[in-house]
Coordinates of C-alpha atoms in Angstrom, one line a residue:
M1 CA 11.7 -15.7 -0.3
S2 CA 10.6 -13.3 -3.1
V3 CA 12.8 -10.9 -5.0
R4 CA 13.2 -7.6 -3.3
T5 CA 15.4 -4.5 -3.5
V6 CA 17.7 -2.7 -1.0
E7 CA 18.8 0.9 -1.3
L8 CA 22.6 1.1 -0.8
R9 CA 24.5 4.1 0.5
R10 CA 26.9 6.1 -1.6
P11 CA 30.4 5.7 -0.3
P12 CA 31.5 8.8 1.7
L13 CA 35.1 8.4 0.6
P14 CA 36.8 7.0 -2.5
M15 CA 38.2 3.4 -2.4
A16 CA 41.8 4.6 -2.3
C17 CA 41.2 6.2 1.1
D18 CA 41.0 2.7 2.6
S19 CA 44.6 1.9 1.5
A20 CA 47.7 1.9 3.7
V21 CA 49.3 4.4 1.3
Y22 CA 46.6 6.9 2.2
G23 CA 47.3 6.7 5.9
R24 CA 51.1 7.1 5.4
L25 CA 50.6 10.1 3.0
R26 CA 48.2 11.8 5.4
E27 CA 50.7 11.5 8.2
D28 CA 53.5 13.0 6.2
V29 CA 51.4 15.9 5.0
A30 CA 50.2 16.5 8.6
A31 CA 53.9 16.6 9.7
Y32 CA 54.7 19.0 6.9
L33 CA 51.8 21.3 7.9
R34 CA 53.1 21.3 11.5
G35 CA 56.5 22.2 10.4
G36 CA 58.0 18.9 11.3
L37 CA 59.0 18.3 7.6
H38 CA 60.5 21.1 5.5
G39 CA 60.0 19.2 2.3
R40 CA 59.4 15.8 0.9
A41 CA 59.1 14.1 -2.5
W42 CA 56.6 11.3 -2.9
L43 CA 56.5 9.1 -6.0
I44 CA 53.1 7.4 -6.2
G45 CA 52.6 4.8 -8.9
G46 CA 49.7 2.7 -9.9
H47 CA 47.6 1.5 -12.8
R48 CA 45.5 4.1 -14.5
G49 CA 42.2 4.5 -12.7
A50 CA 43.6 3.3 -9.4
G51 CA 42.7 6.6 -7.8
K52 CA 46.1 8.2 -7.3
T53 CA 44.9 11.8 -7.9
T54 CA 41.9 11.3 -5.6
L55 CA 44.2 9.7 -3.0
V56 CA 46.4 12.9 -2.8
H57 CA 43.4 15.3 -2.7
Q58 CA 41.8 13.4 0.1
A59 CA 45.0 12.9 2.1
V60 CA 45.8 16.7 1.9
S61 CA 42.2 17.6 2.9
A62 CA 42.2 15.2 5.8
A63 CA 45.6 16.3 7.1
S64 CA 44.5 20.0 7.0
A65 CA 41.3 19.2 9.0
W66 CA 43.4 17.0 11.3
E67 CA 45.9 19.7 12.1
G68 CA 43.6 22.7 11.8
L69 CA 46.0 24.2 9.3
D70 CA 45.4 25.2 5.8
A71 CA 47.2 23.3 3.0
L72 CA 47.3 24.9 -0.4
L73 CA 47.1 22.1 -3.0
V74 CA 48.7 23.2 -6.3
D75 CA 47.9 21.0 -9.3
L76 CA 50.8 20.8 -11.8
P77 CA 49.7 18.9 -14.9
V78 CA 53.0 18.3 -16.7
P79 CA 51.7 19.1 -20.2
L80 CA 50.7 22.5 -18.9
L81 CA 54.2 23.2 -17.6
G82 CA 55.6 23.5 -21.1
L83 CA 57.3 20.1 -21.1
A84 CA 54.9 18.4 -23.5
G85 CA 56.9 19.0 -26.6
G86 CA 60.5 18.0 -27.5
V87 CA 61.3 21.2 -29.4
D88 CA 61.9 24.5 -27.5
E89 CA 59.5 27.3 -28.3
P90 CA 60.9 30.4 -29.8
G91 CA 62.4 32.7 -27.2
E92 CA 62.1 30.1 -24.4
A93 CA 64.9 29.0 -22.2
D94 CA 65.6 25.3 -21.4
D95 CA 63.3 22.9 -19.7
T96 CA 64.3 24.1 -16.2
T97 CA 63.2 27.6 -17.0
R98 CA 59.8 26.4 -18.4
L99 CA 59.4 24.1 -15.5
L100 CA 60.0 26.8 -12.8
R101 CA 57.9 29.4 -14.7
G102 CA 55.1 26.9 -14.9
I103 CA 55.3 26.1 -11.2
M104 CA 55.2 29.8 -10.3
A105 CA 52.2 30.5 -12.6
R106 CA 50.2 27.6 -11.3
L107 CA 51.1 28.6 -7.7
F108 CA 49.7 32.0 -8.4
D109 CA 46.5 30.5 -9.8
A110 CA 46.1 28.4 -6.6
V111 CA 46.8 31.4 -4.3
A112 CA 44.3 33.6 -6.2
R113 CA 41.6 31.0 -5.9
R114 CA 42.3 30.5 -2.2
V115 CA 42.4 34.3 -1.6
V116 CA 39.0 34.8 -3.3
D117 CA 37.5 31.9 -1.4
C118 CA 38.7 33.1 2.0
F119 CA 37.7 36.6 1.2
G120 CA 34.2 35.5 0.4
R121 CA 33.9 33.5 3.6
H122 CA 35.1 36.4 5.6
L123 CA 32.6 38.8 4.0
K124 CA 29.7 36.5 4.9
Q125 CA 30.4 37.1 8.5
R126 CA 30.8 40.9 8.2
P127 CA 28.1 43.7 7.8
V128 CA 29.6 44.9 4.5
R129 CA 27.5 46.2 1.7
D130 CA 27.8 44.9 -1.9
K131 CA 29.6 41.7 -0.7
D132 CA 29.3 39.8 -4.0
E133 CA 30.5 42.9 -6.0
L134 CA 33.6 43.2 -3.7
V135 CA 34.5 39.6 -4.1
E136 CA 34.2 39.8 -7.9
Q137 CA 36.2 43.0 -7.9
L138 CA 39.0 41.3 -6.0
R139 CA 38.9 38.4 -8.5
V140 CA 39.3 40.8 -11.4
E141 CA 42.0 42.9 -9.7
L142 CA 44.1 39.8 -9.1
R143 CA 44.2 39.0 -12.8
Q144 CA 45.2 42.6 -13.6
A145 CA 48.2 43.0 -11.2
P146 CA 46.8 45.6 -8.8
T147 CA 48.8 48.1 -6.9
L148 CA 49.6 47.7 -3.3
A149 CA 47.4 50.7 -2.4
R150 CA 44.5 49.2 -4.3
L151 CA 44.7 45.9 -2.4
R152 CA 44.9 47.7 0.9
E153 CA 41.8 49.6 0.0
I154 CA 39.9 46.4 -0.8
W155 CA 41.0 44.8 2.5
R156 CA 39.9 48.0 4.4
R157 CA 36.5 47.9 2.7
A158 CA 36.0 44.3 3.7
G159 CA 37.1 45.1 7.3
A160 CA 39.9 42.6 7.0
F161 CA 42.9 44.9 7.3
E162 CA 43.3 44.3 11.0
K163 CA 43.1 40.5 11.4
G164 CA 43.2 39.3 7.8
V165 CA 41.2 36.6 6.1
F166 CA 43.5 33.5 6.3
G167 CA 43.4 33.3 10.1
A168 CA 47.2 32.7 10.5
A169 CA 48.7 36.1 9.7
E170 CA 49.1 38.7 12.5
S171 CA 47.4 41.3 10.4
G172 CA 45.7 41.9 7.1
A173 CA 48.6 44.1 6.0
E174 CA 50.9 41.1 5.9
E175 CA 48.4 39.2 3.8
V176 CA 48.1 42.2 1.4
A177 CA 51.9 42.3 1.0
V178 CA 52.0 38.6 0.2
V179 CA 49.2 38.7 -2.3
W180 CA 50.8 41.7 -4.0
E181 CA 54.2 39.9 -4.2
M182 CA 52.4 37.0 -5.8
T183 CA 50.9 39.3 -8.5
R184 CA 54.4 40.7 -9.1
A185 CA 55.7 37.1 -9.5
R186 CA 52.9 36.3 -12.0
I187 CA 53.9 39.3 -14.1
M188 CA 57.5 38.2 -13.8
V189 CA 56.9 34.9 -15.5
S190 CA 54.0 35.8 -17.8
G191 CA 55.7 38.6 -19.9
T192 CA 57.9 41.7 -20.1
V193 CA 57.1 44.7 -18.0
H194 CA 57.8 48.2 -19.2
Y195 CA 58.0 51.3 -17.0
R196 CA 58.3 54.8 -18.6
Y197 CA 58.9 58.1 -16.8
S198 CA 59.1 61.5 -18.6
Q199 CA 59.2 65.1 -17.3
E200 CA 59.5 68.4 -19.1
D201 CA 59.8 72.0 -17.6
E202 CA 59.8 75.2 -19.7
A203 CA 60.3 78.9 -18.7
S204 CA 61.5 81.9 -20.8
Q205 CA 62.9 85.4 -20.2
K206 CA 63.7 88.0 -22.9
I207 CA 64.9 91.5 -22.3
L208 CA 64.7 94.0 -25.2
A209 CA 65.4 97.8 -24.7
R210 CA 64.7 100.2 -27.6
T211 CA 64.9 104.0 -27.6
E212 CA 63.3 105.9 -30.5
G213 CA 63.0 109.6 -31.1
K214 CA 60.5 110.9 -33.6
V215 CA 60.3 114.6 -34.8
Q216 CA 57.7 115.6 -37.4
G217 CA 56.7 118.9 -38.9
K218 CA 53.3 119.0 -37.3
D219 CA 55.0 118.4 -34.0
I220 CA 57.4 121.4 -34.2
L221 CA 55.6 123.3 -31.6
N222 CA 56.3 120.7 -28.9
P223 CA 60.1 121.0 -29.4
L224 CA 60.0 124.7 -29.3
L225 CA 58.1 124.7 -26.2
G226 CA 60.5 122.2 -24.8
V227 CA 63.5 124.5 -25.5
L228 CA 61.7 127.5 -24.1
A229 CA 60.9 125.5 -20.9
A230 CA 64.6 124.5 -20.6
W231 CA 65.8 128.1 -21.0
T232 CA 63.3 129.4 -18.5
M233 CA 64.4 126.7 -16.0
A234 CA 68.0 127.5 -16.5
E235 CA 67.4 131.2 -15.9
G236 CA 65.4 130.4 -12.8
M237 CA 68.1 128.3 -11.4
G238 CA 70.7 131.0 -12.1
A239 CA 68.6 133.5 -10.3
M240 CA 68.2 131.3 -7.3
E241 CA 71.9 130.7 -7.0
P242 CA 73.8 133.8 -8.1
G243 CA 77.2 133.0 -9.3
Q244 CA 76.5 129.2 -9.5
G245 CA 74.9 129.1 -13.0
G246 CA 76.6 127.8 -15.9
L247 CA 77.3 124.3 -17.1
L248 CA 75.2 122.4 -14.5
E249 CA 72.1 124.4 -15.0
T250 CA 72.4 124.2 -18.8
G251 CA 72.9 120.4 -18.8
F252 CA 69.8 119.9 -16.6
A253 CA 67.7 122.1 -18.8
V254 CA 68.9 120.2 -21.9
L255 CA 67.8 116.9 -20.3
V256 CA 64.4 118.2 -19.6
G257 CA 64.1 119.4 -23.1
L258 CA 65.2 116.0 -24.6
G259 CA 62.7 114.3 -22.3
T260 CA 59.8 116.2 -23.8
T261 CA 60.9 115.4 -27.4
T262 CA 61.9 111.7 -27.1
A263 CA 59.6 108.6 -26.9
L264 CA 61.3 105.9 -24.8
N265 CA 60.0 102.2 -25.3
L266 CA 61.2 99.5 -23.0
T267 CA 60.1 95.8 -23.3
T268 CA 61.2 92.9 -21.0
E269 CA 60.8 89.2 -21.8
R270 CA 62.3 86.2 -19.9
M271 CA 62.7 82.8 -21.6
V272 CA 64.5 79.8 -20.0
R273 CA 63.9 76.3 -21.6
T274 CA 64.9 73.1 -19.8
S275 CA 63.8 69.6 -20.9
A276 CA 64.4 66.2 -19.1
Q277 CA 63.1 62.8 -20.2
R278 CA 63.8 59.4 -18.6
A279 CA 62.6 56.0 -19.8
E280 CA 63.1 52.8 -17.9
T281 CA 62.5 49.3 -19.2
F282 CA 62.4 46.4 -16.7
E283 CA 62.8 42.9 -18.2
P284 CA 62.4 40.3 -15.4
D285 CA 65.2 37.8 -15.1
T286 CA 63.6 34.4 -15.6
S287 CA 66.8 32.4 -15.7
P288 CA 66.8 29.1 -13.7
R289 CA 69.0 30.7 -11.1
A290 CA 66.7 33.7 -10.6
L291 CA 63.5 31.6 -10.5
A292 CA 65.1 29.1 -8.1
L293 CA 65.8 32.0 -5.7
E294 CA 62.4 33.6 -6.1
L295 CA 60.3 30.6 -5.7
P296 CA 61.5 29.6 -2.2
R297 CA 61.1 33.2 -1.1
L298 CA 57.5 33.1 -2.2
I299 CA 56.9 29.8 -0.4
T300 CA 58.3 31.3 2.8
R301 CA 56.1 34.3 2.5
L302 CA 53.0 32.1 1.9
T303 CA 53.9 29.9 4.9
A304 CA 54.0 33.0 7.1
V305 CA 50.4 33.8 6.4
G306 CA 49.3 30.2 6.9
L307 CA 49.4 28.7 3.4
R308 CA 51.7 25.7 3.0
P309 CA 51.8 24.5 -0.6
V310 CA 51.5 20.9 -1.6
F311 CA 52.4 20.4 -5.2
L312 CA 50.7 17.6 -7.2
V313 CA 52.6 16.7 -10.4
D314 CA 50.3 14.7 -12.5
E315 CA 49.8 13.3 -16.1
I316 CA 53.5 12.5 -16.6
D317 CA 52.5 9.4 -18.4
R318 CA 51.0 11.5 -21.2
L319 CA 54.4 12.6 -22.4
P320 CA 56.1 10.7 -25.2
D321 CA 59.4 10.4 -23.2
A322 CA 57.8 10.1 -19.7
C323 CA 60.7 8.3 -18.1
D324 CA 63.3 10.9 -19.2
R325 CA 61.0 13.8 -18.2
L326 CA 60.4 12.2 -14.8
E327 CA 64.2 12.2 -14.2
L328 CA 64.4 15.8 -15.3
L329 CA 61.6 16.8 -12.9
G330 CA 63.3 15.1 -10.0
D331 CA 66.8 16.4 -10.7
R332 CA 66.0 20.0 -11.6
I333 CA 63.9 20.7 -8.5
K334 CA 65.4 18.3 -6.1
Q335 CA 67.0 20.9 -3.8
F336 CA 63.9 23.0 -3.8
V337 CA 61.7 20.0 -3.1
T338 CA 63.8 18.5 -0.4
N339 CA 64.2 21.6 1.7
R340 CA 61.1 23.8 1.2
A341 CA 58.0 22.1 -0.2
F342 CA 56.0 19.0 -0.4
F343 CA 55.7 17.3 -3.8
C344 CA 53.7 14.3 -5.0
F345 CA 54.6 12.8 -8.4
L346 CA 51.9 10.6 -9.8
V347 CA 53.1 8.1 -12.4
D348 CA 51.8 5.1 -14.3
R349 CA 53.1 1.6 -13.7
H350 CA 55.7 1.9 -16.5
E351 CA 57.4 5.0 -15.0
F352 CA 57.3 3.5 -11.5
E353 CA 58.9 0.3 -12.8
H354 CA 61.6 2.4 -14.5
V355 CA 62.5 4.2 -11.3
R356 CA 62.4 0.9 -9.3
Q357 CA 64.7 -0.8 -11.7
Q358 CA 67.1 2.2 -11.6
V359 CA 67.1 2.0 -7.8
N360 CA 67.8 -1.7 -7.8
A361 CA 70.6 -1.3 -10.3
D362 CA 72.3 1.7 -8.8
G363 CA 71.9 1.0 -5.1
Y364 CA 72.1 4.4 -3.3
G365 CA 72.7 6.4 -6.4
P366 CA 70.9 9.4 -7.8
A367 CA 67.7 7.5 -8.4
Y368 CA 67.4 6.5 -4.8
T369 CA 67.6 10.1 -3.5
R370 CA 65.6 11.6 -6.4
F371 CA 62.4 10.1 -4.9
P372 CA 63.0 9.1 -1.3
T373 CA 59.4 7.9 -0.7
R374 CA 58.1 5.5 -3.3
E375 CA 54.6 4.0 -3.0
F376 CA 52.6 1.8 -5.4
L377 CA 48.9 2.0 -4.9
T378 CA 47.5 -1.5 -4.7
L379 CA 44.6 -2.3 -2.4
R380 CA 44.4 -5.6 -0.5
P381 CA 41.1 -7.6 -0.5
E382 CA 40.2 -6.5 3.1
E383 CA 40.6 -2.9 2.1
M384 CA 38.2 -3.2 -0.8
Y385 CA 35.8 -5.1 1.4
R386 CA 35.9 -2.4 3.9
W387 CA 35.0 0.2 1.3
L388 CA 32.2 -1.9 -0.1
E389 CA 30.8 -2.8 3.3
R390 CA 30.1 0.8 4.1
Q391 CA 27.7 1.0 1.3
L392 CA 25.2 -1.4 2.9
P393 CA 22.7 0.3 5.2
V394 CA 23.2 -0.3 8.9
D395 CA 19.6 -1.5 9.2
A396 CA 19.8 -4.1 6.5
D397 CA 18.5 -7.5 7.4
D398 CA 20.7 -10.6 7.6
E399 CA 19.7 -11.9 4.2
A400 CA 20.5 -8.7 2.4
R401 CA 23.8 -8.5 4.3
A402 CA 24.7 -12.1 3.3
Y403 CA 23.9 -11.5 -0.4
W404 CA 25.9 -8.2 -0.4
Q405 CA 28.9 -10.1 0.9
V406 CA 28.5 -12.6 -2.0
L407 CA 28.4 -9.7 -4.5
Q408 CA 31.5 -8.2 -3.0
R409 CA 33.5 -11.3 -4.0
V410 CA 31.9 -11.2 -7.5
F411 CA 33.0 -7.5 -7.9
L412 CA 36.6 -8.3 -6.9
S413 CA 36.8 -11.5 -9.0
R414 CA 35.4 -10.0 -12.2
G415 CA 37.3 -6.8 -11.7
L416 CA 40.6 -8.7 -11.0
M417 CA 40.9 -6.4 -8.0
H418 CA 41.6 -3.3 -10.2
P419 CA 39.9 -0.4 -8.4
M420 CA 38.3 1.1 -11.5
D421 CA 37.1 -2.3 -12.7
V422 CA 35.7 -3.2 -9.3
R423 CA 33.8 0.1 -9.2
R424 CA 32.5 -0.5 -12.7
R425 CA 31.3 -4.0 -11.8
R426 CA 29.5 -2.6 -8.8
A427 CA 27.8 0.0 -10.9
L428 CA 26.7 -2.6 -13.5
M429 CA 25.3 -5.1 -11.0
T430 CA 23.8 -2.6 -8.5
P431 CA 22.7 0.3 -10.7
E432 CA 21.8 3.5 -9.0
Y433 CA 23.0 1.9 -5.7
T434 CA 20.0 -0.4 -5.7
M435 CA 20.6 -4.1 -4.9
T436 CA 18.2 -6.8 -6.0
V437 CA 18.2 -9.7 -3.5
P438 CA 17.0 -12.9 -5.2
P439 CA 16.1 -16.2 -3.4
R440 CA 19.0 -18.3 -2.2
E441 CA 18.3 -20.8 -4.9
A442 CA 19.6 -18.3 -7.4
W443 CA 22.8 -17.4 -5.6
G444 CA 24.6 -20.4 -7.0
R445 CA 25.1 -18.6 -10.3
H446 CA 27.8 -16.6 -8.6
G447 CA 29.6 -19.7 -7.5
P448 CA 32.5 -19.7 -10.1
D449 CA 33.3 -16.0 -9.4
V450 CA 33.1 -16.5 -5.6
L451 CA 35.3 -19.7 -5.9
C452 CA 38.0 -17.9 -7.9
Q453 CA 38.2 -15.0 -5.4
A454 CA 38.3 -17.4 -2.5
A455 CA 41.1 -19.3 -4.1
V456 CA 43.1 -16.2 -4.8
E457 CA 42.7 -14.9 -1.3
K458 CA 43.7 -18.3 0.2
H459 CA 47.0 -18.4 -1.7
L460 CA 47.6 -14.7 -1.2
A461 CA 47.5 -15.3 2.6
A462 CA 50.4 -17.9 2.3
K463 CA 52.9 -17.1 5.0
W464 CA 55.9 -16.9 2.7
L465 CA 54.1 -14.6 0.3
Q466 CA 52.9 -12.2 3.0
E467 CA 56.5 -12.0 4.3
W468 CA 57.8 -11.2 0.8
V469 CA 55.1 -8.6 0.1
G470 CA 55.2 -6.9 3.5
E471 CA 54.1 -3.3 3.0
D472 CA 55.3 -3.1 -0.6
G473 CA 52.4 -2.3 -2.8
Y474 CA 54.4 -3.1 -5.9
R475 CA 55.2 -6.6 -4.7
L476 CA 51.5 -7.0 -3.8
Q477 CA 50.6 -6.1 -7.4
V478 CA 53.1 -8.7 -8.8
A479 CA 51.6 -11.3 -6.5
L480 CA 48.1 -10.5 -7.7
D481 CA 49.2 -10.6 -11.3
A482 CA 50.5 -14.1 -10.7
L483 CA 47.5 -15.4 -8.7
Y484 CA 45.0 -14.0 -11.2
A485 CA 46.9 -15.4 -14.2
P486 CA 44.9 -18.7 -14.2
V487 CA 41.6 -16.7 -14.1
R488 CA 42.8 -14.6 -17.1
A489 CA 43.9 -17.7 -19.0
W490 CA 40.6 -19.5 -18.4
R491 CA 38.5 -16.4 -19.5
A492 CA 40.7 -16.2 -22.6
G493 CA 40.3 -19.9 -23.3
T494 CA 44.0 -20.7 -23.0
P495 CA 45.7 -23.1 -20.6
P496 CA 46.6 -21.7 -17.2
P497 CA 50.3 -21.3 -16.3
R498 CA 51.8 -24.1 -14.3
D499 CA 55.6 -23.6 -14.4
V500 CA 58.1 -20.8 -14.0
E501 CA 58.4 -19.9 -17.7
T502 CA 54.7 -19.7 -18.5
L503 CA 54.1 -17.8 -15.3
R504 CA 57.0 -15.4 -16.1
A505 CA 55.5 -14.7 -19.5
A506 CA 52.1 -14.2 -18.0
I507 CA 53.4 -11.7 -15.4
G508 CA 55.6 -10.0 -18.0
R509 CA 52.5 -9.2 -20.1
R510 CA 51.2 -7.3 -17.1
F511 CA 54.3 -5.1 -16.9
A512 CA 53.8 -1.8 -18.7
G513 CA 55.9 -0.4 -21.5
G514 CA 57.4 -3.8 -22.5
C515 CA 59.3 -4.2 -19.2
E516 CA 60.1 -7.8 -18.3
A517 CA 59.7 -9.5 -14.9
E518 CA 63.5 -10.1 -14.6
E519 CA 63.7 -8.1 -11.5
V520 CA 61.7 -10.7 -9.6
D521 CA 64.2 -12.9 -7.8
P522 CA 64.4 -16.4 -9.5
A523 CA 63.8 -18.1 -6.1
V524 CA 60.7 -16.0 -5.6
M525 CA 59.5 -16.7 -9.1
R526 CA 59.8 -20.5 -8.4
L527 CA 57.7 -20.1 -5.3
L528 CA 55.2 -18.0 -7.2
A529 CA 54.9 -20.7 -9.8
D530 CA 54.4 -23.4 -7.2
E531 CA 51.7 -21.2 -5.6
V532 CA 49.9 -20.7 -8.9
A533 CA 50.1 -24.4 -9.7
A534 CA 48.5 -25.1 -6.3
L535 CA 45.8 -22.6 -7.0
V536 CA 45.0 -24.3 -10.3
D537 CA 44.7 -27.6 -8.5
D538 CA 42.4 -26.1 -5.9
L539 CA 40.1 -24.7 -8.6
G540 CA 40.0 -28.1 -10.3
D541 CA 39.0 -29.9 -7.1
P542 CA 37.4 -27.4 -4.7
V543 CA 35.6 -30.0 -2.6
R544 CA 38.8 -30.7 -0.6
W545 CA 39.3 -27.2 0.6
V546 CA 36.1 -25.1 0.6
Q547 CA 35.0 -26.6 3.9
S548 CA 37.9 -25.0 5.6
V549 CA 37.5 -21.5 4.2
D550 CA 36.9 -18.8 6.7
A551 CA 34.2 -16.8 5.1
P552 CA 30.8 -15.1 6.0
E553 CA 27.8 -17.4 6.1
G554 CA 26.4 -16.3 2.7
V555 CA 29.8 -16.7 1.0
K556 CA 30.3 -20.1 2.6
W557 CA 26.9 -21.3 1.4
V558 CA 27.7 -20.3 -2.2
L559 CA 31.1 -22.0 -2.0
L560 CA 29.6 -25.3 -0.8
D561 CA 27.1 -25.1 -3.6
A562 CA 29.7 -24.2 -6.2
P563 CA 31.4 -27.6 -6.5
Q564 CA 28.3 -29.0 -8.1
L565 CA 29.2 -26.9 -11.1
H566 CA 32.7 -28.3 -11.4
K567 CA 33.8 -31.4 -13.1
G568 CA 37.2 -31.8 -11.6
D569 CA 40.0 -30.9 -14.0
G570 CA 40.1 -27.1 -14.3
V571 CA 39.4 -26.7 -18.0
W572 CA 37.0 -23.9 -18.5
C573 CA 34.0 -23.3 -20.7
R574 CA 31.1 -20.8 -20.4
D575 CA 27.5 -21.1 -19.6
A576 CA 24.6 -19.2 -21.3
L577 CA 25.3 -16.1 -19.2
G578 CA 29.0 -16.1 -20.2
T579 CA 30.1 -17.3 -16.8
P580 CA 33.3 -19.4 -17.0
L581 CA 32.7 -23.0 -15.9
P582 CA 35.2 -26.0 -15.6
A583 CA 34.6 -28.8 -18.0
K584 CA 36.1 -32.3 -18.5
A585 CA 39.3 -32.6 -20.4
G586 CA 38.7 -32.8 -24.1
E587 CA 35.1 -31.7 -23.8
D588 CA 34.1 -29.0 -26.2
S589 CA 33.5 -25.5 -24.8
D590 CA 31.4 -22.7 -26.3

C-alpha cells in the first residue's frame, strides 16, 4: 500500500477534561451553583503543563451549562495580589490586608467584564439605538465609579430596568444596586475618597438717620416767608377758635416754619453676614476585619442577582517562598472560603507534596482542614487514549485507524505520559493534524516505543498496584515514576533500577523541590522495586509475553514484529534515527 495522508480532527476539549479529577470538580461546582454547597476549597496539584488551569475553566463552564446557572470565574494570580515580595510596601498593611484587597479588586474586574458582556447580549435583542456606544459608555462608567442615578439611566436607556440583564434578578433595579455597590468597593480598596461640602450665606442691613439744616444768605427770603406763613396760620387758628389760641397754635406754627427751613435726609441700610463651611474626609477602613466583613456581603449580593463567584488562585509556585505563602492563603481566608465561596488553589508538585507531608505528619491537624479536597492531576493511559481517539475522523478506514492506535502508544511512551509532552509529540509527528500512513512494512520502526508502553501498562494493571493507587492521582504519579524509571535510564545510557535503593533514588529525583520519597511505605517500595525488576525482565525478553497482550490489531502486529529488534538482555543502544534499541551485554552502543 502506498503512503497516504489522513486529516485528523482538532480535539473539542483539552486532555485534562478526560480525567477523573475533571468529573469530580464539575460535580462540586454544580452543587455549589445549586446552593448545595456554601463554600469549598480545592487544592489541585500537578506538574507544570498538566492542564490544571484549563481543567478548572472547563469544569466551571460545563457546570454552568449543566445547571443553567451563571458562575463567575475570578482569576487570582497570586503575584498580582501583592504577595510576590517579602517586604511590605510603604503604607500597606500586612499580607492579609493585601490579600483581601487584591481579591476584592479582582472580583470587581470580573464583575465589570460580566456586566458589559451581559449588557451587550441584552442590547442585541432590543430595538435600541446606538447599541455599541451605550455598551462602551457603560464600560467607561464602571471604571469611573458612576453614581447610582447614572447607572439607572443607562439601564433605562437599554430597556433593562424592568427585568435586568443577568436573568436571575427580579428587576434591573436590584442589578443596578449591586453593580453600584461593587464600584464603591473598588474605590474602597483602590484609594482614599474625599468628600467636601461648603455653604456660605450673606445678607446686610444698615440704618443711618441724619438731619441737617442749612441757612444761607441767598436763601433768607425763604425763612422770612416761613415765619410769615406761621404767623398767619396762628392768627387764623385763633380767629377760628376764639379764646382757644395761645401756646398750641404758636407751637404748631413754629413746626410748620421749621419744616420749610430744614432739609431732612434719611438713609436705611441692612447688613447681616453669616458664613458656614463644612468639610468631610472619608478614608475607607481597609483593615482585615473590615474587608473580611465587606467581602462576604458582596458575595451575598452577587449571588442574589445570579452570579456565584468561583475563585481560581494560580501561579503560587512563582513565589520564592511558595509553601509558606500557600499556608498563609489557606489560613487567612479559611473561614471565608469554607462558608461563602468556592476556591481552587493550583499548585506545582512541590507545594502539593509539602501539603501532603504535613497532612501525613499531623493527622487531622490544621493542614488537613486547610484544604479539605486535595487532587493531583495525573491521567491514566485509557484517559489519554480516549482524548487521542477523538481526533481520528469517524470515516477513517481500518488501516488508518490501526496506524493511529500505534502512534498513540508512541506519543505516550516518548512523552512519558506527561500531558504537555504527549501533546508535543503529537504535534511533531502529525503536524497540522495531518497523519501520514506508511505501508505496514515501515511500522516496525515504532516497535521499541510501543513495546515500552505496553510493558508499562501491563505492570500498571497489576492488582496490588491498582488497589494501592485507587483514585489517588498522586499515588498514580508515583507508580508512573517508578515504571518509567527503566525507560528514562535506558534513554540516558545508564543501568535501569533493579532494587529498592536504586528505585528510591530514581523516584526521589522525580520529586520536586528536593523532597525525598520517604513517605512511600517501605513495604510498598519493595513491591514497586519488584514490579520494576519484572518490567526490566519483560523488556529484555518480550517474546514470552507479547502474545498475551490485549491490544488493538495494529498494535499487536507491531508488538509481534518488535522482538526481532531485541537481543535479549535489556541493555540499550540507539539506531540511526535515535530510537533506543536493546543490545547484547558488553556490546558497544552509539
